[in-house]
PDB file of C-alpha atoms in Angstrom:
ATOM      1  CA  MET R 246     164.032  20.932  98.642  1.00 60.00           C
ATOM      2  CA  ALA R 247     160.457  19.983 100.247  1.00 63.00           C
ATOM      3  CA  GLU R 248     160.624  18.201 103.484  1.00 71.00           C
ATOM      4  CA  ARG R 249     157.713  16.454 103.220  1.00 79.00           C
ATOM      5  CA  ARG R 250     157.111  13.320 100.735  1.00 89.00           C
ATOM      6  CA  MET R 251     153.748  11.462  99.919  1.00 91.00           C
ATOM      7  CA  PHE R 252     152.369   8.019  98.583  1.00 92.00           C
ATOM      8  CA  SER R 253     149.590   7.661  95.601  1.00 90.00           C
ATOM      9  CA  LYS R 254     147.388   4.358  97.075  1.00 90.00           C
ATOM     10  CA  THR R 255     147.596   3.965  93.370  1.00 90.00           C
ATOM     11  CA  ILE R 256     150.874   2.593  93.767  1.00 92.00           C
ATOM     12  CA  ILE R 257     151.066   1.390  97.067  1.00 92.00           C
ATOM     13  CA  ASN R 258     148.119  -0.520  97.308  1.00 92.00           C
ATOM     14  CA  SER R 259     148.115  -2.488  94.017  1.00 92.00           C
ATOM     15  CA  ASP R 260     148.675  -6.477  94.319  1.00 92.00           C
ATOM     16  CA  LEU R 261     151.969  -5.711  92.835  1.00 93.00           C
ATOM     17  CA  PHE R 262     153.509  -3.355  95.147  1.00 94.00           C
ATOM     18  CA  LEU R 263     151.864  -5.514  98.374  1.00 94.00           C
ATOM     19  CA  ASP R 264     153.488  -8.895  96.379  1.00 94.00           C
ATOM     20  CA  LEU R 265     156.823  -7.658  97.101  1.00 95.00           C
ATOM     21  CA  PRO R 266     158.548  -8.619 100.158  1.00 95.00           C
ATOM     22  CA  SER R 267     158.604  -6.075 103.115  1.00 95.00           C
ATOM     23  CA  SER R 268     162.045  -5.408 102.895  1.00 95.00           C
ATOM     24  CA  ALA R 269     161.467  -4.506  99.244  1.00 95.00           C
ATOM     25  CA  GLN R 270     158.725  -2.263 100.219  1.00 95.00           C
ATOM     26  CA  ASN R 271     160.882  -0.568 103.069  1.00 95.00           C
ATOM     27  CA  LEU R 272     163.368   0.243 100.594  1.00 95.00           C
ATOM     28  CA  TYR R 273     160.608   2.153  98.543  1.00 96.00           C
ATOM     29  CA  PHE R 274     159.516   3.936 100.790  1.00 95.00           C
ATOM     30  CA  HIS R 275     163.125   4.826 102.121  1.00 94.00           C
ATOM     31  CA  LEU R 276     164.302   5.705  98.706  1.00 95.00           C
ATOM     32  CA  SER R 277     161.370   8.096  98.294  1.00 94.00           C
ATOM     33  CA  LEU R 278     161.571   9.889 101.464  1.00 93.00           C
ATOM     34  CA  ASN R 279     165.299  10.381 100.339  1.00 93.00           C
ATOM     35  CA  ALA R 280     165.269  11.738  96.792  1.00 93.00           C
ATOM     36  CA  ASP R 281     164.985  15.172  95.405  1.00 94.00           C
ATOM     37  CA  ASP R 282     162.173  17.189  94.479  1.00 92.00           C
ATOM     38  CA  GLU R 283     161.835  15.271  91.074  1.00 93.00           C
ATOM     39  CA  GLY R 284     162.699  11.871  92.655  1.00 93.00           C
ATOM     40  CA  PHE R 285     166.019  11.420  92.176  1.00 95.00           C
ATOM     41  CA  ALA R 286     167.936   9.809  94.993  1.00 94.00           C
ATOM     42  CA  ASN R 287     171.888   9.585  94.898  1.00 93.00           C
ATOM     43  CA  SER R 288     172.974   7.236  97.400  1.00 93.00           C
ATOM     44  CA  PRO R 289     170.620   4.143  97.126  1.00 94.00           C
ATOM     45  CA  LYS R 290     173.291   1.894  98.521  1.00 94.00           C
ATOM     46  CA  LYS R 291     173.663   3.964 101.941  1.00 94.00           C
ATOM     47  CA  ILE R 292     169.990   3.710 102.095  1.00 94.00           C
ATOM     48  CA  MET R 293     170.417  -0.328 101.201  1.00 94.00           C
ATOM     49  CA  LYS R 294     172.805  -0.473 104.099  1.00 94.00           C
ATOM     50  CA  TYR R 295     171.171   1.889 106.874  1.00 92.00           C
ATOM     51  CA  VAL R 296     167.420  -0.133 106.296  1.00 93.00           C
ATOM     52  CA  ASN R 297     169.186  -3.238 105.897  1.00 94.00           C
ATOM     53  CA  SER R 298     167.900  -4.078 102.847  1.00 93.00           C
ATOM     54  CA  GLN R 299     169.164  -6.952 100.489  1.00 94.00           C
ATOM     55  CA  THR R 300     170.354  -6.317  96.487  1.00 93.00           C
ATOM     56  CA  GLU R 301     167.792  -8.802  95.509  1.00 95.00           C
ATOM     57  CA  ASP R 302     164.817  -6.165  96.928  1.00 94.00           C
ATOM     58  CA  MET R 303     166.396  -3.363  94.505  1.00 95.00           C
ATOM     59  CA  GLU R 304     166.179  -5.565  91.821  1.00 95.00           C
ATOM     60  CA  LEU R 305     162.715  -6.854  92.371  1.00 95.00           C
ATOM     61  CA  LEU R 306     161.797  -3.087  92.203  1.00 95.00           C
ATOM     62  CA  ILE R 307     163.819  -2.710  89.223  1.00 94.00           C
ATOM     63  CA  GLU R 308     162.002  -5.482  87.741  1.00 94.00           C
ATOM     64  CA  ASN R 309     158.787  -4.610  88.224  1.00 94.00           C
ATOM     65  CA  GLY R 310     158.890  -1.015  87.088  1.00 93.00           C
ATOM     66  CA  PHE R 311     158.882   0.784  90.679  1.00 95.00           C
ATOM     67  CA  ILE R 312     162.631   2.440  90.227  1.00 95.00           C
ATOM     68  CA  LYS R 313     165.486   3.152  87.629  1.00 94.00           C
ATOM     69  CA  LYS R 314     169.449   2.561  88.007  1.00 94.00           C
ATOM     70  CA  PHE R 315     171.089   4.743  85.930  1.00 94.00           C
ATOM     71  CA  ASP R 316     174.469   3.534  85.062  1.00 92.00           C
ATOM     72  CA  SER R 317     175.918   6.492  87.419  1.00 93.00           C
ATOM     73  CA  GLY R 318     174.227   4.688  90.412  1.00 93.00           C
ATOM     74  CA  ILE R 319     171.501   7.251  90.728  1.00 95.00           C
ATOM     75  CA  VAL R 320     167.912   5.965  90.991  1.00 95.00           C
ATOM     76  CA  VAL R 321     164.676   7.673  90.069  1.00 96.00           C
ATOM     77  CA  ILE R 322     161.247   6.796  91.456  1.00 95.00           C
ATOM     78  CA  ILE R 323     159.183   5.940  88.398  1.00 93.00           C
ATOM     79  CA  HIS R 324     156.110   7.062  89.848  1.00 94.00           C
ATOM     80  CA  TRP R 325     157.252  10.348  91.134  1.00 93.00           C
ATOM     81  CA  ASN R 326     155.096  13.015  89.595  1.00 90.00           C
ATOM     82  CA  LEU R 327     152.119  10.659  90.738  1.00 90.00           C
ATOM     83  CA  HIS R 328     153.265  10.588  94.471  1.00 92.00           C
ATOM     84  CA  ASN R 329     153.788  14.468  95.422  1.00 88.00           C
ATOM     85  CA  TYR R 330     153.320  17.630  93.648  1.00 83.00           C
ATOM     86  CA  ILE R 331     155.056  20.539  94.947  1.00 82.00           C
ATOM     87  CA  GLN R 332     154.486  24.066  94.643  1.00 79.00           C
ATOM     88  CA  LYS R 333     156.481  26.092  92.673  1.00 80.00           C
ATOM     89  CA  ASP R 334     157.762  28.315  95.379  1.00 77.00           C
ATOM     90  CA  ARG R 335     159.039  25.211  97.801  1.00 83.00           C
ATOM     91  CA  PHE R 336     160.283  23.374  94.420  1.00 87.00           C
ATOM     92  CA  LYS R 337     164.426  22.858  93.679  1.00 90.00           C
ATOM     93  CA  ALA R 338     165.362  21.060  90.116  1.00 91.00           C
ATOM     94  CA  THR R 339     167.155  17.972  90.194  1.00 93.00           C
ATOM     95  CA  ILE R 340     170.992  18.248  89.660  1.00 94.00           C
ATOM     96  CA  TYR R 341     171.097  15.231  88.408  1.00 93.00           C
ATOM     97  CA  GLN R 342     170.329  16.877  84.811  1.00 94.00           C
ATOM     98  CA  LYS R 343     172.296  13.750  82.596  1.00 92.00           C
ATOM     99  CA  GLU R 344     170.470  11.038  84.136  1.00 92.00           C
ATOM    100  CA  LYS R 345     166.666  13.538  83.413  1.00 91.00           C
ATOM    101  CA  GLN R 346     167.570  14.098  80.273  1.00 90.00           C
ATOM    102  CA  GLN R 347     166.877  10.163  79.534  1.00 88.00           C
ATOM    103  CA  LEU R 348     163.646  10.402  80.264  1.00 89.00           C
ATOM    104  CA  VAL R 349     160.238  11.136  79.770  1.00 85.00           C
ATOM    105  CA  LEU R 350     156.850  12.085  81.131  1.00 83.00           C
ATOM    106  CA  VAL R 351     154.112   9.624  80.023  1.00 81.00           C
ATOM    107  CA  GLY R 352     151.319  10.696  81.919  1.00 78.00           C
ATOM    108  CA  LYS R 353     152.940  11.042  85.608  1.00 84.00           C
ATOM    109  CA  LYS R 354     155.374   8.213  84.747  1.00 87.00           C
ATOM    110  CA  TYR R 355     158.649   8.727  83.905  1.00 88.00           C
ATOM    111  CA  VAL R 356     159.645   6.633  81.082  1.00 86.00           C
ATOM    112  CA  MET R 357     163.235   6.302  79.112  1.00 85.00           C
ATOM    113  CA  LYS R 358     163.309   7.663  75.923  1.00 79.00           C
ATOM    114  CA  ASP R 359     164.083   5.017  73.661  1.00 73.00           C
ATOM    115  CA  GLU R 360     161.190   2.695  75.706  1.00 69.00           C
ATOM    116  CA  CYS R 361     159.154   5.834  74.802  1.00 63.00           C
ATOM    117  CA  THR R 362     159.782   5.745  71.445  1.00 59.00           C
ATOM    118  CA  GLN R 363     159.120   1.960  70.615  1.00 58.00           C
ATOM    119  CA  PHE R 364     155.713   2.786  72.905  1.00 56.00           C
ATOM    120  CA  VAL R 365     154.421   5.612  70.213  1.00 57.00           C
ATOM    121  CA  SER R 366     155.723   3.793  67.099  1.00 56.00           C
ATOM    122  CA  ILE R 367     153.085   0.784  68.529  1.00 52.00           C
ATOM    123  CA  LEU R 368     150.577   3.458  69.400  1.00 56.00           C
ATOM    124  CA  GLU R 369     150.799   4.478  65.818  1.00 59.00           C
ATOM    125  CA  THR R 370     150.808   1.367  64.609  1.00 59.00           C
ATOM    126  CA  GLN R 371     147.344   0.461  66.185  1.00 61.00           C
ATOM    127  CA  ASP R 372     146.090   4.182  65.750  1.00 62.00           C
ATOM    128  CA  SER R 373     146.635   3.287  61.949  1.00 62.00           C
ATOM    129  CA  ILE R 374     144.637  -0.221  62.150  1.00 54.00           C
ATOM    130  CA  GLU R 375     141.954   1.534  64.292  1.00 60.00           C
ATOM    131  CA  LYS R 376     141.599   4.125  61.438  1.00 61.00           C
ATOM    132  CA  SER R 377     141.251   1.743  59.033  1.00 61.00           C
ATOM    133  CA  SER R 378     139.049  -0.529  60.522  1.00 65.00           C
ATOM    134  CA  GLU R 379     136.643   2.795  61.504  1.00 71.00           C
ATOM    135  CA  GLU R 380     136.926   3.407  57.765  1.00 74.00           C
ATOM    136  CA  GLN R 381     135.762   0.138  56.681  1.00 75.00           C
ATOM    137  CA  ASP R 382     132.725   0.627  59.067  1.00 76.00           C
ATOM    138  CA  ARG R 383     131.590   3.823  57.838  1.00 81.00           C
ATOM    139  CA  SER R 384     131.891   2.264  54.745  1.00 83.00           C
ATOM    140  CA  GLU R 385     129.701  -0.906  55.720  1.00 86.00           C
ATOM    141  CA  LEU R 386     127.179   1.415  57.448  1.00 88.00           C
ATOM    142  CA  ALA R 387     126.455   3.657  54.758  1.00 88.00           C
ATOM    143  CA  GLY R 388     126.114   0.157  51.942  1.00 89.00           C
ATOM    144  CA  ILE R 389     123.430  -1.032  54.927  1.00 90.00           C
ATOM    145  CA  LEU R 390     121.841   2.383  55.267  1.00 90.00           C
ATOM    146  CA  ASN R 391     121.006   2.248  51.564  1.00 90.00           C
ATOM    147  CA  GLU R 392     119.292  -0.921  51.565  1.00 90.00           C
ATOM    148  CA  ILE R 393     116.632   1.042  53.713  1.00 90.00           C
ATOM    149  CA  GLY R 394     114.004   1.946  50.952  1.00 89.00           C
ATOM    150  CA  ASN R 395     111.997   5.101  52.735  1.00 89.00           C
ATOM    151  CA  GLU R 396     114.698   8.252  52.669  1.00 91.00           C
ATOM    152  CA  LYS R 397     113.130   9.906  55.946  1.00 91.00           C
ATOM    153  CA  VAL R 398     113.495   6.487  57.686  1.00 91.00           C
ATOM    154  CA  ARG R 399     117.292   6.179  56.319  1.00 92.00           C
ATOM    155  CA  GLU R 400     117.928   9.959  57.163  1.00 92.00           C
ATOM    156  CA  LYS R 401     116.619   9.592  60.712  1.00 92.00           C
ATOM    157  CA  PHE R 402     118.807   6.435  61.332  1.00 93.00           C
ATOM    158  CA  GLU R 403     122.092   8.313  59.862  1.00 92.00           C
ATOM    159  CA  ILE R 404     120.949  11.179  63.106  1.00 92.00           C
ATOM    160  CA  PHE R 405     120.717   8.003  64.959  1.00 92.00           C
ATOM    161  CA  ILE R 406     124.335   7.108  64.179  1.00 91.00           C
ATOM    162  CA  LYS R 407     125.898  10.465  64.939  1.00 90.00           C
ATOM    163  CA  MET R 408     124.195  10.518  68.140  1.00 90.00           C
ATOM    164  CA  ARG R 409     125.769   7.699  69.291  1.00 89.00           C
ATOM    165  CA  GLU R 410     129.007   8.595  68.063  1.00 88.00           C
ATOM    166  CA  LYS R 411     128.696  11.793  69.888  1.00 88.00           C
ATOM    167  CA  ASN R 412     128.311   9.694  73.315  1.00 86.00           C
ATOM    168  CA  HIS R 413     131.076   7.779  72.525  1.00 84.00           C
ATOM    169  CA  SER R 414     129.006   4.636  72.062  1.00 85.00           C
ATOM    170  CA  SER R 415     129.203   4.014  68.370  1.00 85.00           C
ATOM    171  CA  LEU R 416     127.371   1.584  66.423  1.00 85.00           C
ATOM    172  CA  THR R 417     129.336  -1.315  64.495  1.00 87.00           C
ATOM    173  CA  PRO R 418     127.815  -3.099  61.298  1.00 88.00           C
ATOM    174  CA  ASP R 419     126.394  -5.956  62.405  1.00 88.00           C
ATOM    175  CA  ALA R 420     124.770  -3.570  65.815  1.00 89.00           C
ATOM    176  CA  LEU R 421     123.295  -1.515  63.034  1.00 91.00           C
ATOM    177  CA  ARG R 422     121.521  -4.640  61.196  1.00 91.00           C
ATOM    178  CA  ILE R 423     120.291  -5.712  64.296  1.00 92.00           C
ATOM    179  CA  LEU R 424     118.823  -2.037  65.212  1.00 92.00           C
ATOM    180  CA  ILE R 425     117.068  -2.047  61.756  1.00 93.00           C
ATOM    181  CA  LYS R 426     115.199  -5.299  62.309  1.00 92.00           C
ATOM    182  CA  LYS R 427     114.134  -4.465  65.825  1.00 92.00           C
ATOM    183  CA  ALA R 428     112.924  -1.078  64.318  1.00 91.00           C
ATOM    184  CA  TYR R 429     110.877  -3.016  61.745  1.00 91.00           C
ATOM    185  CA  GLY R 430     109.896  -5.919  63.957  1.00 89.00           C
ATOM    186  CA  LEU R 431     108.380  -3.197  66.678  1.00 87.00           C
ATOM    187  CA  THR R 432     106.345  -1.710  64.261  1.00 85.00           C
ATOM    188  CA  LYS R 433     104.935  -4.526  61.573  1.00 83.00           C
ATOM    189  CA  SER R 434     101.623  -4.361  62.620  1.00 76.00           C
ATOM    190  CA  LEU R 435     101.196  -0.565  62.367  1.00 75.00           C
ATOM    191  CA  ALA R 436      99.310   1.217  59.570  1.00 69.00           C
ATOM    192  CA  ASN R 437     102.669   3.545  59.245  1.00 79.00           C
ATOM    193  CA  GLN R 438     105.244   1.655  59.677  1.00 85.00           C
ATOM    194  CA  ASP R 439     107.785   3.849  58.505  1.00 87.00           C
ATOM    195  CA  GLU R 440     106.569   7.051  60.326  1.00 87.00           C
ATOM    196  CA  ALA R 441     106.087   4.719  63.306  1.00 87.00           C
ATOM    197  CA  ILE R 442     110.142   3.992  62.792  1.00 91.00           C
ATOM    198  CA  ILE R 443     110.563   7.981  62.564  1.00 91.00           C
ATOM    199  CA  MET R 444     108.824   8.360  65.910  1.00 89.00           C
ATOM    200  CA  ILE R 445     110.861   5.880  67.394  1.00 91.00           C
ATOM    201  CA  LEU R 446     114.311   6.698  66.263  1.00 92.00           C
ATOM    202  CA  ASP R 447     113.439  10.329  67.254  1.00 90.00           C
ATOM    203  CA  ARG R 448     112.409   9.655  70.750  1.00 89.00           C
ATOM    204  CA  SER R 449     115.449   7.840  71.145  1.00 91.00           C
ATOM    205  CA  ILE R 450     117.837  10.682  69.864  1.00 91.00           C
ATOM    206  CA  ILE R 451     116.171  13.165  72.167  1.00 89.00           C
ATOM    207  CA  ASN R 452     116.753  11.152  75.078  1.00 89.00           C
ATOM    208  CA  ASN R 453     120.235  10.085  73.982  1.00 88.00           C
ATOM    209  CA  TYR R 454     118.948   6.432  74.484  1.00 89.00           C
ATOM    210  CA  LYS R 455     121.561   3.747  73.083  1.00 89.00           C
ATOM    211  CA  ASP R 456     118.498   1.394  71.982  1.00 91.00           C
ATOM    212  CA  ILE R 457     114.817   1.871  70.632  1.00 91.00           C
ATOM    213  CA  TYR R 458     111.885   1.042  71.960  1.00 88.00           C
ATOM    214  CA  PRO R 459     108.368   0.137  71.575  1.00 85.00           C
ATOM    215  CA  LEU R 460     105.471   2.573  71.024  1.00 77.00           C
ATOM    216  CA  GLU R 461     102.929   3.398  74.282  1.00 69.00           C
ATOM    217  CA  ASN R 462      99.178   3.390  72.629  1.00 54.00           C
ATOM    218  CA  MET R 463      99.273   7.263  72.972  1.00 43.00           C
ATOM    219  CA  GLU R 464     102.185   7.161  70.668  1.00 51.00           C
ATOM    220  CA  ILE R 465     101.030   4.938  68.389  1.00 51.00           C
ATOM    221  CA  GLY R 466      97.551   7.325  67.896  1.00 49.00           C
ATOM    222  CA  VAL R 467     100.254  10.634  67.513  1.00 50.00           C
ATOM    223  CA  ALA R 468     102.955   8.473  64.697  1.00 47.00           C
ATOM    224  CA  ASN R 469     101.597   9.636  61.563  1.00 47.00           C
ATOM    225  CA  HIS R 470     102.028  13.747  62.364  1.00 47.00           C
ATOM    226  CA  PHE R 471     104.919  12.988  64.818  1.00 49.00           C
ATOM    227  CA  GLU R 472     107.596  12.974  61.461  1.00 47.00           C
ATOM    228  CA  ASN R 473     106.923  16.755  60.931  1.00 48.00           C
ATOM    229  CA  ILE R 474     108.345  17.812  64.534  1.00 48.00           C
ATOM    230  CA  ASN R 475     111.881  19.529  64.432  1.00 47.00           C
ATOM    231  CA  CYS R 476     113.580  17.523  66.787  1.00 45.00           C
ATOM    232  CA  GLU R 477     117.056  16.523  65.472  1.00 45.00           C
ATOM    233  CA  VAL R 478     119.420  16.301  68.016  1.00 42.00           C
ATOM    234  CA  GLU R 479     121.721  18.304  65.431  1.00 46.00           C
ATOM    235  CA  GLU R 480     119.572  20.962  65.627  1.00 58.00           C
ATOM    236  CA  MET R 481     118.234  21.310  68.750  1.00 65.00           C
ATOM    237  CA  ASP R 482     119.106  23.963  71.264  1.00 73.00           C
ATOM    238  CA  GLU R 483     120.240  22.047  73.938  1.00 81.00           C
ATOM    239  CA  SER R 484     120.934  25.017  76.356  1.00 87.00           C
ATOM    240  CA  LYS R 485     117.903  25.791  79.290  1.00 88.00           C
ATOM    241  CA  GLU R 486     116.805  28.632  76.842  1.00 89.00           C
ATOM    242  CA  GLY R 487     116.442  26.778  73.908  1.00 87.00           C
ATOM    243  CA  ILE R 488     114.881  23.645  75.356  1.00 89.00           C
ATOM    244  CA  TYR R 489     112.530  25.925  77.061  1.00 89.00           C
ATOM    245  CA  LYS R 490     111.828  28.061  73.780  1.00 88.00           C
ATOM    246  CA  GLU R 491     110.714  24.879  72.313  1.00 86.00           C
ATOM    247  CA  TRP R 492     108.535  23.723  74.584  1.00 88.00           C
ATOM    248  CA  LEU R 493     106.636  27.100  74.574  1.00 88.00           C
ATOM    249  CA  ASN R 494     106.400  26.257  70.859  1.00 84.00           C
ATOM    250  CA  THR R 495     104.769  23.434  71.363  1.00 82.00           C
ATOM    251  CA  ASP R 496     101.924  25.351  72.034  1.00 79.00           C
ATOM    252  CA  SER R 497     101.445  26.116  68.105  1.00 74.00           C
ATOM    253  CA  ILE R 498     100.907  22.332  67.145  1.00 72.00           C
ATOM    254  CA  ALA R 499      97.653  21.808  66.010  1.00 63.00           C
ATOM    255  CA  ASN R 500      97.303  18.319  67.067  1.00 63.00           C
ATOM    256  CA  LEU R 501      96.625  18.245  70.557  1.00 66.00           C
ATOM    257  CA  GLU R 502      98.398  14.327  71.563  1.00 64.00           C
ATOM    258  CA  VAL R 503     100.873  15.379  69.213  1.00 68.00           C
ATOM    259  CA  GLN R 504     101.894  18.614  71.247  1.00 73.00           C
ATOM    260  CA  ARG R 505     101.241  16.564  74.553  1.00 77.00           C
ATOM    261  CA  ALA R 506     103.807  13.959  73.452  1.00 77.00           C
ATOM    262  CA  TYR R 507     106.592  16.548  72.271  1.00 79.00           C
ATOM    263  CA  LYS R 508     106.019  18.772  75.119  1.00 84.00           C
ATOM    264  CA  ASN R 509     106.443  15.326  77.509  1.00 82.00           C
ATOM    265  CA  SER R 510     109.943  14.497  75.904  1.00 83.00           C
ATOM    266  CA  LEU R 511     111.556  18.215  75.575  1.00 87.00           C
ATOM    267  CA  GLU R 512     110.099  18.393  79.839  1.00 88.00           C
ATOM    268  CA  GLU R 513     112.131  14.575  80.365  1.00 86.00           C
ATOM    269  CA  LYS R 514     115.069  16.344  78.412  1.00 86.00           C
ATOM    270  CA  PHE R 515     114.974  19.232  80.310  1.00 89.00           C
ATOM    271  CA  LYS R 516     115.086  17.474  83.813  1.00 89.00           C
ATOM    272  CA  LYS R 517     118.051  15.337  82.658  1.00 87.00           C
ATOM    273  CA  LEU R 518     119.984  17.633  81.785  1.00 89.00           C
ATOM    274  CA  TYR R 519     119.409  20.648  84.152  1.00 90.00           C
ATOM    275  CA  ASN R 520     117.605  18.827  86.990  1.00 90.00           C
ATOM    276  CA  GLU R 521     115.092  21.084  87.157  1.00 90.00           C
ATOM    277  CA  ASP R 522     111.079  20.555  86.331  1.00 91.00           C
ATOM    278  CA  ILE R 523     110.370  23.433  82.976  1.00 92.00           C
ATOM    279  CA  GLU R 524     107.310  23.848  84.840  1.00 90.00           C
ATOM    280  CA  VAL R 525     109.056  25.340  87.542  1.00 90.00           C
ATOM    281  CA  TYR R 526     111.597  27.374  85.364  1.00 90.00           C
ATOM    282  CA  HIS R 527     108.719  28.736  83.551  1.00 89.00           C
ATOM    283  CA  ASN R 528     106.966  30.431  86.952  1.00 87.00           C
ATOM    284  CA  ARG R 529     110.437  31.500  87.544  1.00 88.00           C
ATOM    285  CA  MET R 530     110.835  33.101  84.083  1.00 86.00           C
ATOM    286  CA  LEU R 531     107.410  34.903  84.345  1.00 86.00           C
ATOM    287  CA  ASN R 532     108.018  36.286  88.060  1.00 83.00           C
ATOM    288  CA  SER R 533     111.306  37.344  86.926  1.00 72.00           C
TER     289      SER R 533
END
């Protein structure tokens, strides 16, 4: 059995633990120090007497979820596996297998099997409710998108939604309605509104923005051409080589303003992902 024991600050610095009387805290430390390599202690009464703790101290530790006491009198430190990691060559399995078989590990916390069954049942119910809610949201999102007249704009919003889902920030139906209204509001003064919206969405998709932003003056001038650029997030290879190749290919874009706008967006993405200027990478590739 290992001779050293450790304590996680997550537990012993928590308000729940620090609110305990010092005598209960002291008992917890001594129970932990005398536990075996799996957190079981077989002489809690002896330890209580040794550190001059009272029955109330033991009850407080049990009530607040720091230890579990079995009918046999054995106690286990609930957060043992959060406190201690013992190397295999030093580890000695507990002899209290009857008590251990009543427990399961949830994360690094000991939980009674019957409590775990109830917990899993609650999680399954919550999961079912969440899935039902997600399906309802998807159906509602599809309905909102179908109200958009321009097919290309509708498809671009779909790509934006997928990008948000990929980044674990899914849009709710209400958020999508607000976003669509904002997109049309930002572009209402432009000659080709649909193409301007596509350009706005493209920029957010490329840069993984959660929101959309108004076009700058230079961007407005190239809005009519920008939609032809293949920059949809699911088709872009975001490796260094992929973005670099796309950056080189921008030279083939005839309209110089479009070329510059797209090239700048690729440079920003490259630096954000790889913390390096694409020009520096380009020079290194030339010299290799």
